[in-house]
Structures are given as structure tokens and as C-alpha cells.
Coordinates of C-alpha atoms in Angstrom, one line a residue:
X1426 CA 1.9 8.5 10.5
X1427 CA 4.9 7.3 8.5
X1428 CA 6.2 9.8 6.0
X1429 CA 9.3 10.1 3.8
X1430 CA 10.0 13.2 1.8
X1431 CA 12.8 13.4 -0.7
X1432 CA 14.6 16.6 -1.8
X1433 CA 17.7 17.8 -3.4
X1434 CA 17.3 16.5 -7.0
X1435 CA 18.1 18.6 -10.0
X1436 CA 20.0 19.0 -13.2
X1437 CA 23.8 18.5 -13.1
X1438 CA 26.6 17.9 -15.6
X1439 CA 28.5 14.7 -15.8
X1440 CA 31.2 14.5 -13.1
X1441 CA 29.4 16.8 -10.7
X1442 CA 28.0 16.0 -7.3
X1443 CA 24.5 16.2 -5.7
X1444 CA 23.2 15.4 -2.3
X1445 CA 19.7 14.0 -1.8
X1446 CA 17.9 14.2 1.5
X1447 CA 15.1 12.0 2.9
X1448 CA 13.2 13.6 5.8
X1449 CA 11.4 10.9 7.8
X1450 CA 8.7 10.8 10.4
X1451 CA 6.6 8.2 12.2
X1452 CA 9.5 5.8 12.9
X1453 CA 13.0 6.0 14.3
X1454 CA 16.1 5.7 12.1
X1455 CA 18.0 3.7 14.8
X1456 CA 15.4 0.9 14.6
X1457 CA 14.4 0.7 10.9
X1458 CA 16.3 0.8 7.6
X1459 CA 16.0 3.4 5.0
X1460 CA 17.0 2.6 1.4
X1461 CA 17.4 4.7 -1.8
X1462 CA 16.0 3.3 -5.0
X1463 CA 15.8 4.8 -8.5
X1464 CA 13.6 4.4 -11.5
X1465 CA 14.7 5.5 -15.0
X1466 CA 12.4 5.4 -18.1
X1467 CA 12.5 2.0 -19.7
X1468 CA 14.4 0.4 -16.9
X1469 CA 13.5 -1.6 -13.9
X1470 CA 13.5 -0.1 -10.4
X1471 CA 17.1 -0.4 -9.0
X1472 CA 18.3 -0.5 -5.4
X1473 CA 20.9 2.2 -4.9
X1474 CA 21.9 2.0 -1.2
X1475 CA 20.5 1.2 2.2
X1476 CA 21.5 2.0 5.8
X1477 CA 20.3 -0.4 8.4
X1478 CA 18.5 0.8 11.5
X1479 CA 20.1 -1.0 14.4
X1480 CA 23.8 -0.7 13.5
X1481 CA 24.0 1.7 10.6
X1482 CA 25.4 -0.9 8.2
X1483 CA 25.5 0.3 4.6
X1484 CA 24.9 -1.6 1.3
X1485 CA 25.5 -0.2 -2.2
X1486 CA 24.4 -1.4 -5.6
X1487 CA 27.2 -2.3 -7.9
X1488 CA 26.6 0.6 -10.3
X1489 CA 27.2 3.2 -7.5
X1490 CA 29.9 1.7 -5.3
X1491 CA 32.7 4.1 -4.8
X1492 CA 30.7 7.1 -6.0
X1493 CA 27.7 7.3 -3.7
X1494 CA 27.6 7.5 0.1
X1495 CA 24.6 7.0 2.3
X1496 CA 24.4 8.5 5.8
X1497 CA 21.9 9.5 8.4
X1498 CA 21.4 12.1 11.1
X1499 CA 19.2 10.5 13.7
X1500 CA 18.7 13.7 15.5
X1501 CA 17.2 15.3 12.4
X1502 CA 15.4 12.1 11.3
X1503 CA 17.0 12.5 7.9
X1504 CA 18.9 10.1 5.6
X1505 CA 21.3 11.5 2.9
X1506 CA 22.6 10.2 -0.3
X1507 CA 25.8 11.9 -1.4
X1508 CA 26.3 11.3 -5.1
X1509 CA 29.6 12.1 -6.7
X1510 CA 31.1 11.6 -10.2
X1511 CA 27.6 11.5 -11.6
X1512 CA 27.0 9.9 -15.0
X1513 CA 24.2 10.3 -17.5
X1514 CA 23.1 6.8 -16.6
X1515 CA 22.4 8.0 -13.1
X1516 CA 19.5 10.0 -14.5
X1517 CA 16.3 8.7 -12.7
X1518 CA 13.7 9.5 -10.2
X1519 CA 15.2 8.7 -6.8
X1520 CA 13.0 7.4 -4.0
X1521 CA 13.6 6.7 -0.3
X1522 CA 11.8 4.0 1.5
X1523 CA 11.7 2.3 4.9
X1524 CA 11.3 -1.3 6.0
X1525 CA 9.1 -0.2 8.9
X1526 CA 7.3 -2.0 10.6
X1527 CA 9.2 -5.2 9.6
X1528 CA 12.6 -4.1 10.6
X1529 CA 14.7 -6.6 8.7
X1530 CA 17.9 -7.6 10.5
X1531 CA 19.9 -7.7 7.4
X1532 CA 19.8 -4.6 5.1
X1533 CA 18.5 -5.4 1.7
X1534 CA 18.2 -3.7 -1.7
X1535 CA 15.1 -5.7 -2.5
X1536 CA 12.4 -3.1 -3.0
X1537 CA 9.8 -5.7 -1.9
X1538 CA 11.1 -5.5 1.6
X1539 CA 10.2 -1.8 1.9
X1540 CA 6.7 -0.7 2.9
X1541 CA 6.6 3.1 2.9
X1542 CA 7.9 5.2 0.1
X1543 CA 8.4 8.9 -0.6
X1544 CA 7.2 10.7 -3.7
X1545 CA 10.6 10.8 -5.4
X1546 CA 12.9 13.5 -6.6
X1547 CA 14.2 13.8 -10.2
X1548 CA 18.0 13.7 -10.9
X1549 CA 19.1 14.5 -14.4
X1550 CA 22.7 14.2 -15.4
X1551 CA 23.3 15.8 -18.8
X1552 CA 25.8 18.1 -20.5

């Protein structure tokens, strides 16, 4: 059974950092991509970052480049999103998702390419 469970969200002030975790089961991180997406009130779902399965390539959305870092621990079946220099506009519910069973060869931030999703974790950036 494929499952993804996010954790690590919370309330932080602008400029601070936060690390999100995505604990996975039912598939292997070295074969399938895991992406982070976010949804803010009144906005469309946005692709934040993805790490590919076979070679660990990473892709970032323009709004987070240079501030966010995605990584994975295959032994722990967990993907992380380290968020730094947070801004109020980063406020959103953050979801992780996997492209299992498709296993696209090129990592993508298109949410339509992802099949299984976690329940989300709230990140609020406010002073």
C-alpha cells in the first residue's frame, strides 16, 4: 500500500527556516520520484520541488530556487524539503506526492504526473 505522510509544518517568522519531511511506504525512492507541491488560499497548486527516483536529479520552482533544498534518505524512505529565508508568500499547505507507478524518466513539477499524495502539512510564515 502506497502512503506518504508529511510532517514538520508550523508557524515561523519571515527569514526563518523550516524542514518538512515526507515519510513514504509502498514504493522505493530510488525508482520513483517524489515531489513537493503547495496550495495557498486563492491560488493555484504550485510545484515546489521534485527529486527523481533513478538518479536523484532535482528540480525547483522559480519562486523557491536558492532558498529551498530537496533531499532524500533512501534508507529511511523519507524525502525532505529544507526551506530557508521563508517569506509570507510561502504560506500554504505543503503536499508530497509520488509518480509511482509511472516512474517518469524526467522529473516534472506537473502535478498531473503524480498519482499518490499525502494529506498535507500547513506552513505559515508571519510576523
